[in-house]
Amino acid sequence: MEKEIRDVVMIGAGPSALAAAVYTTREDIDTVLYEKSVIGGLAAITDQVDNYPGFPDGIPGLQLADQLQKQAERFGAEIEFGDISAIKDMGDYKSVTVDGKEVKAKTVLIATGSDYKKLGIPGEKEFYGRGVHYCATCDGAFYRDKRLVVVGGGNSGLQEAIFLTRFATHIDLLVRSTIKASEILQHDIQQYVDSGKITIHLGTTASDISATDGKVSTVNAVKDGQPISFATDGVFVFVGLLPNTQFLGGTNIELDELGLIKTDAHLQTSMKGVYASGDVRSGATMQIASAVGEGATAALSIREFLEEQKHAA
């Protein structure tokens, strides 16, 4: 039987929400998480996570997500699949619409994360995590002494291309039009261009990713209207992030210019009693370790809010 008003509804079941659930449930705070796709979020579909503290040899993303889930469930967190379409402030409670049905909650944690913007070209989806990547920090080390293609001419494209030079022998940087990165980054990348580590290809649009014997081997593109191919061992795509905040349209929850949720120092949003943590939050570092830390912070803020509400009643 559905409880009349839950203590906290968490939207999303990635590392940030799962960490928050560990904290809330250990405090006997009634907690339910709703996930619309994959428990563990982007972490669960990352082949190998090498930069999460406590795992000196790294850990498969799916295994890390599974352990986080088991830990949260051990203390009583309920994890259900459901798509949230709306949040409304009803005064005494928050109304969360899950698959068209209302769930009432005293507090809400939004931890829906962000998704990587995709190129939408053949081969990209097929080789995701097996030659096509969206996180240099997570996956760059797998390409030591390899050749890479990086797609993107903004700040993240140049930053990640520079980062990947510590592993790759050569990087072809494909830029659809002109470089949009800051002047500082454009200055910084020039030394890698001069040394031959990075070759920048302006006016170049990737058209498909192909493989040989199941391994990514070529990126086909169009440069100035002419076909061109790049031999590569892997492809890193940095054309931006898309925050999973579309369901917040029509609410008074404030977003920044990128669509990320603004919060105060306690991770509370502009809607009282509604919090945000992890990659969906404005100012987040987009790393699993920091998302987990923010989840813990949000949980402690939720506990404090619930205590204040109890004393005020």
Coordinates of C-alpha atoms in Angstrom, one line a residue:
M1 CA 0.0 0.0 0.0
E2 CA 1.4 3.4 -1.0
K3 CA 2.3 5.5 2.0
E4 CA 0.2 8.7 2.1
I5 CA 3.1 11.1 2.3
R6 CA 6.7 9.9 1.8
D7 CA 9.5 11.6 3.8
V8 CA 11.6 12.0 0.6
V9 CA 11.2 11.2 -3.0
M10 CA 14.4 11.0 -5.0
I11 CA 14.2 11.5 -8.7
G12 CA 17.0 9.4 -10.3
A13 CA 19.0 6.5 -9.0
G14 CA 22.5 7.3 -10.0
P15 CA 25.5 7.5 -7.6
S16 CA 24.3 10.8 -6.1
A17 CA 20.8 9.7 -5.2
L18 CA 22.0 6.2 -4.1
A19 CA 24.6 7.9 -1.8
A20 CA 21.9 10.2 -0.4
A21 CA 19.6 7.2 0.2
V22 CA 22.2 5.5 2.3
Y23 CA 22.3 8.6 4.6
T24 CA 18.5 9.2 4.7
T25 CA 17.6 5.5 5.3
R26 CA 20.1 5.1 8.1
E27 CA 18.4 8.0 9.8
D28 CA 15.0 6.2 9.4
I29 CA 13.9 8.7 6.8
D30 CA 11.3 7.0 4.6
T31 CA 12.9 7.1 1.1
V32 CA 11.9 6.1 -2.4
L33 CA 13.9 6.5 -5.6
Y34 CA 12.4 6.7 -9.0
E35 CA 14.6 5.9 -12.0
K36 CA 13.4 6.0 -15.6
S37 CA 16.3 4.2 -17.3
V38 CA 19.3 2.6 -15.7
I39 CA 20.0 2.3 -12.0
G40 CA 23.5 3.8 -11.6
G41 CA 23.0 6.4 -14.3
L42 CA 26.0 7.1 -16.6
A43 CA 28.3 5.3 -14.2
A44 CA 26.5 2.0 -14.9
I45 CA 27.2 2.3 -18.6
T46 CA 30.8 3.3 -18.2
D47 CA 33.1 0.4 -19.0
Q48 CA 35.7 1.0 -16.3
V49 CA 35.9 3.6 -13.6
D50 CA 39.5 4.3 -12.6
N51 CA 39.2 7.5 -10.6
Y52 CA 36.7 6.6 -7.9
P53 CA 38.4 6.5 -4.4
G54 CA 38.9 3.1 -2.8
F55 CA 39.4 1.0 -5.9
P56 CA 43.2 1.0 -6.7
D57 CA 42.7 -1.2 -9.7
G58 CA 39.6 0.5 -10.9
I59 CA 36.1 -1.0 -11.0
P60 CA 33.6 -1.7 -13.8
G61 CA 31.0 1.0 -13.8
L62 CA 28.2 -1.5 -13.6
Q63 CA 29.7 -3.2 -10.6
L64 CA 30.1 0.1 -8.8
A65 CA 26.5 1.0 -9.5
D66 CA 25.4 -2.4 -8.3
Q67 CA 27.3 -2.0 -5.0
L68 CA 25.8 1.4 -4.4
Q69 CA 22.3 0.0 -5.1
K70 CA 22.8 -2.9 -2.7
Q71 CA 24.1 -0.6 0.0
A72 CA 21.1 1.8 -0.3
E73 CA 18.7 -1.1 -0.3
R74 CA 20.4 -2.7 2.7
F75 CA 19.2 0.2 4.8
G76 CA 15.7 0.2 3.4
A77 CA 15.7 2.4 0.4
E78 CA 13.0 1.6 -2.1
I79 CA 14.0 1.8 -5.8
E80 CA 11.3 1.8 -8.4
F81 CA 11.2 2.4 -12.1
G82 CA 9.1 5.4 -13.1
D83 CA 9.1 8.6 -15.2
I84 CA 8.6 11.9 -13.4
S85 CA 6.7 14.5 -15.5
A86 CA 6.0 17.2 -12.9
I87 CA 6.7 18.5 -9.4
K88 CA 4.3 20.9 -7.7
D89 CA 4.6 22.7 -4.3
M90 CA 1.3 22.1 -2.5
G91 CA 2.3 23.9 0.7
D92 CA 2.4 21.0 3.2
Y93 CA 3.8 18.6 0.7
K94 CA 5.3 18.2 -2.8
S95 CA 3.2 16.5 -5.5
V96 CA 5.4 14.4 -7.8
T97 CA 3.8 13.0 -10.9
V98 CA 5.2 9.5 -11.6
D99 CA 3.9 7.7 -14.7
G100 CA 0.8 9.9 -14.5
K101 CA 0.1 9.1 -10.8
E102 CA 0.6 11.4 -7.9
V103 CA 3.1 10.6 -5.2
K104 CA 3.2 13.0 -2.2
A105 CA 6.4 13.8 -0.4
K106 CA 7.6 16.1 2.4
T107 CA 10.9 16.7 0.5
V108 CA 12.3 15.9 -3.0
L109 CA 15.8 15.3 -4.2
I110 CA 16.4 15.9 -7.9
A111 CA 19.4 13.8 -9.0
T112 CA 18.6 13.1 -12.6
G113 CA 22.1 13.9 -13.9
S114 CA 23.0 15.0 -17.3
D115 CA 23.4 13.1 -20.5
Y116 CA 26.1 13.6 -23.1
K117 CA 25.0 15.3 -26.2
K118 CA 25.4 12.9 -29.1
L119 CA 26.5 13.4 -32.6
G120 CA 23.7 11.2 -33.9
I121 CA 25.9 9.5 -36.5
P122 CA 26.1 5.8 -37.5
G123 CA 28.5 3.8 -35.3
E124 CA 28.2 6.1 -32.3
K125 CA 25.6 4.2 -30.4
E126 CA 26.9 0.8 -31.5
F127 CA 30.4 1.4 -30.1
Y128 CA 29.5 3.4 -27.0
G129 CA 31.9 2.3 -24.3
R130 CA 33.8 0.2 -26.8
G131 CA 35.7 2.8 -28.7
V132 CA 33.3 5.8 -28.4
H133 CA 33.5 7.8 -25.2
Y134 CA 32.4 11.0 -23.6
C135 CA 34.7 11.3 -20.6
A136 CA 38.5 11.6 -21.0
T137 CA 39.1 11.4 -17.3
C138 CA 37.2 8.1 -17.1
D139 CA 38.5 6.4 -20.2
G140 CA 41.6 8.2 -21.5
A141 CA 44.0 5.9 -19.8
F142 CA 42.8 3.0 -22.0
Y143 CA 44.4 4.6 -25.0
R144 CA 48.0 4.8 -23.9
D145 CA 50.2 4.9 -27.0
K146 CA 47.1 4.9 -29.3
R147 CA 45.8 7.3 -31.9
L148 CA 42.5 9.2 -31.1
V149 CA 39.9 11.4 -32.7
V150 CA 38.3 14.1 -30.5
V151 CA 35.1 15.8 -31.7
G152 CA 34.3 19.3 -30.4
G153 CA 35.7 22.9 -30.6
G154 CA 34.3 24.3 -27.3
N155 CA 36.1 24.6 -24.0
S156 CA 35.5 20.9 -23.1
G157 CA 36.7 19.8 -26.5
L158 CA 40.0 21.6 -26.2
Q159 CA 40.4 20.8 -22.5
E160 CA 39.9 17.1 -23.0
A161 CA 42.0 16.9 -26.1
I162 CA 44.9 18.5 -24.1
F163 CA 44.3 16.0 -21.3
L164 CA 44.3 13.0 -23.7
T165 CA 47.8 14.0 -25.0
R166 CA 49.2 12.4 -21.8
F167 CA 48.1 9.0 -23.2
A168 CA 47.6 9.2 -27.0
T169 CA 50.4 9.4 -29.5
H170 CA 48.4 11.7 -31.7
I171 CA 45.0 13.4 -31.7
D172 CA 42.9 14.6 -34.6
L173 CA 40.6 17.3 -33.3
L174 CA 37.5 17.7 -35.5
V175 CA 35.8 21.0 -35.3
R176 CA 32.5 21.5 -37.1
S177 CA 33.0 25.2 -37.8
T178 CA 35.4 27.3 -35.9
I179 CA 36.9 27.0 -32.4
K180 CA 34.5 28.4 -29.8
A181 CA 36.8 27.8 -26.8
S182 CA 38.3 30.6 -24.6
E183 CA 41.3 32.5 -25.7
I184 CA 43.3 30.9 -22.9
L185 CA 42.5 27.4 -24.1
Q186 CA 43.3 28.3 -27.6
H187 CA 46.6 29.6 -26.5
D188 CA 47.3 26.5 -24.4
I189 CA 46.5 24.0 -27.2
Q190 CA 48.9 25.7 -29.6
Q191 CA 51.9 24.1 -28.0
Y192 CA 50.5 20.7 -28.7
V193 CA 49.7 21.7 -32.3
D194 CA 53.2 22.9 -32.7
S195 CA 54.7 19.7 -31.3
G196 CA 52.6 17.6 -33.7
K197 CA 50.6 15.9 -30.9
I198 CA 47.3 17.5 -32.0
T199 CA 46.1 18.3 -35.5
I200 CA 43.1 20.6 -35.6
H201 CA 40.7 20.2 -38.5
L202 CA 38.3 23.1 -38.9
G203 CA 35.1 22.9 -40.9
T204 CA 35.1 19.2 -40.4
T205 CA 31.9 17.3 -39.5
A206 CA 32.0 13.6 -38.5
S207 CA 29.6 11.5 -40.6
D208 CA 30.1 8.0 -39.3
I209 CA 32.3 5.7 -37.1
S210 CA 33.4 2.4 -38.5
A211 CA 35.2 -0.6 -37.1
T212 CA 37.5 -3.4 -38.1
D213 CA 37.2 -6.8 -36.4
G214 CA 34.8 -5.2 -33.9
K215 CA 37.2 -2.4 -32.9
V216 CA 36.8 1.2 -33.9
S217 CA 39.2 2.0 -36.6
T218 CA 38.0 4.9 -38.7
V219 CA 36.0 8.2 -38.4
N220 CA 34.6 9.3 -41.7
A221 CA 33.9 13.0 -42.0
V222 CA 33.2 15.9 -44.4
K223 CA 35.7 18.7 -44.6
D224 CA 34.8 21.8 -46.6
G225 CA 32.3 19.7 -48.6
Q226 CA 34.8 16.9 -49.3
P227 CA 34.9 13.4 -47.7
I228 CA 37.9 12.7 -45.5
S229 CA 38.7 9.7 -43.2
F230 CA 40.7 9.5 -40.0
A231 CA 42.4 6.3 -38.8
T232 CA 41.9 6.0 -35.0
D233 CA 41.8 3.6 -32.1
G234 CA 39.0 5.5 -30.3
V235 CA 36.7 8.5 -30.5
F236 CA 36.0 11.0 -27.7
V237 CA 33.0 13.3 -28.2
F238 CA 32.7 16.6 -26.4
V239 CA 29.9 18.6 -27.9
G240 CA 28.2 19.5 -24.5
L241 CA 25.9 18.0 -21.9
L242 CA 22.2 17.9 -21.8
P243 CA 20.8 18.3 -18.3
N244 CA 17.9 16.0 -17.5
T245 CA 15.6 18.8 -16.4
Q246 CA 13.0 18.9 -19.1
F247 CA 10.3 17.8 -16.7
L248 CA 10.8 20.9 -14.6
G249 CA 9.1 23.2 -17.2
G250 CA 6.3 25.1 -15.6
T251 CA 7.8 25.0 -12.1
N252 CA 9.5 27.8 -10.2
I253 CA 12.7 25.8 -9.8
E254 CA 15.4 28.1 -11.2
L255 CA 17.8 26.9 -13.8
D256 CA 21.0 28.4 -15.2
E257 CA 21.6 29.3 -18.8
L258 CA 22.7 25.7 -19.5
G259 CA 19.5 24.2 -18.0
L260 CA 21.2 23.1 -14.8
I261 CA 19.5 23.5 -11.4
K262 CA 20.6 26.4 -9.2
T263 CA 20.9 25.6 -5.5
D264 CA 22.1 27.4 -2.4
A265 CA 24.9 26.2 -0.1
H266 CA 22.7 23.5 1.4
L267 CA 21.8 22.2 -2.1
Q268 CA 18.2 23.5 -1.8
T269 CA 16.6 24.7 -5.0
S270 CA 14.4 27.8 -5.3
M271 CA 11.4 25.6 -4.3
K272 CA 11.5 25.1 -0.6
G273 CA 12.0 21.5 0.4
V274 CA 13.3 20.5 -3.0
Y275 CA 17.0 19.7 -3.3
A276 CA 19.4 18.9 -6.2
S277 CA 22.7 17.1 -6.3
G278 CA 25.1 15.6 -8.8
D279 CA 25.5 16.3 -12.5
V280 CA 22.1 18.0 -12.8
R281 CA 23.2 20.8 -10.4
S282 CA 24.7 24.1 -11.6
G283 CA 28.3 24.2 -10.5
A284 CA 28.8 20.4 -10.3
T285 CA 32.1 19.0 -11.4
M286 CA 30.6 16.1 -13.4
Q287 CA 32.5 13.4 -11.5
I288 CA 31.2 10.3 -9.7
A289 CA 33.1 11.0 -6.5
S290 CA 31.8 14.6 -6.2
A291 CA 28.3 13.5 -7.1
V292 CA 28.3 11.0 -4.2
G293 CA 29.6 13.7 -1.9
E294 CA 26.8 16.0 -2.9
G295 CA 24.3 13.3 -2.3
A296 CA 25.5 13.0 1.3
T297 CA 25.3 16.7 1.7
A298 CA 21.8 16.9 0.3
A299 CA 20.7 14.0 2.6
L300 CA 21.9 15.9 5.7
S301 CA 20.1 19.0 4.5
I302 CA 16.9 17.0 4.0
R303 CA 17.2 15.6 7.5
E304 CA 17.6 19.1 8.9
F305 CA 14.6 20.3 6.9
L306 CA 12.4 17.5 8.1
E307 CA 13.5 18.1 11.8
E308 CA 12.6 21.8 11.4
Q309 CA 9.2 20.9 9.9
K310 CA 8.5 18.5 12.8
H311 CA 9.3 21.0 15.4
A312 CA 7.2 23.7 13.7
A313 CA 4.2 21.5 13.5

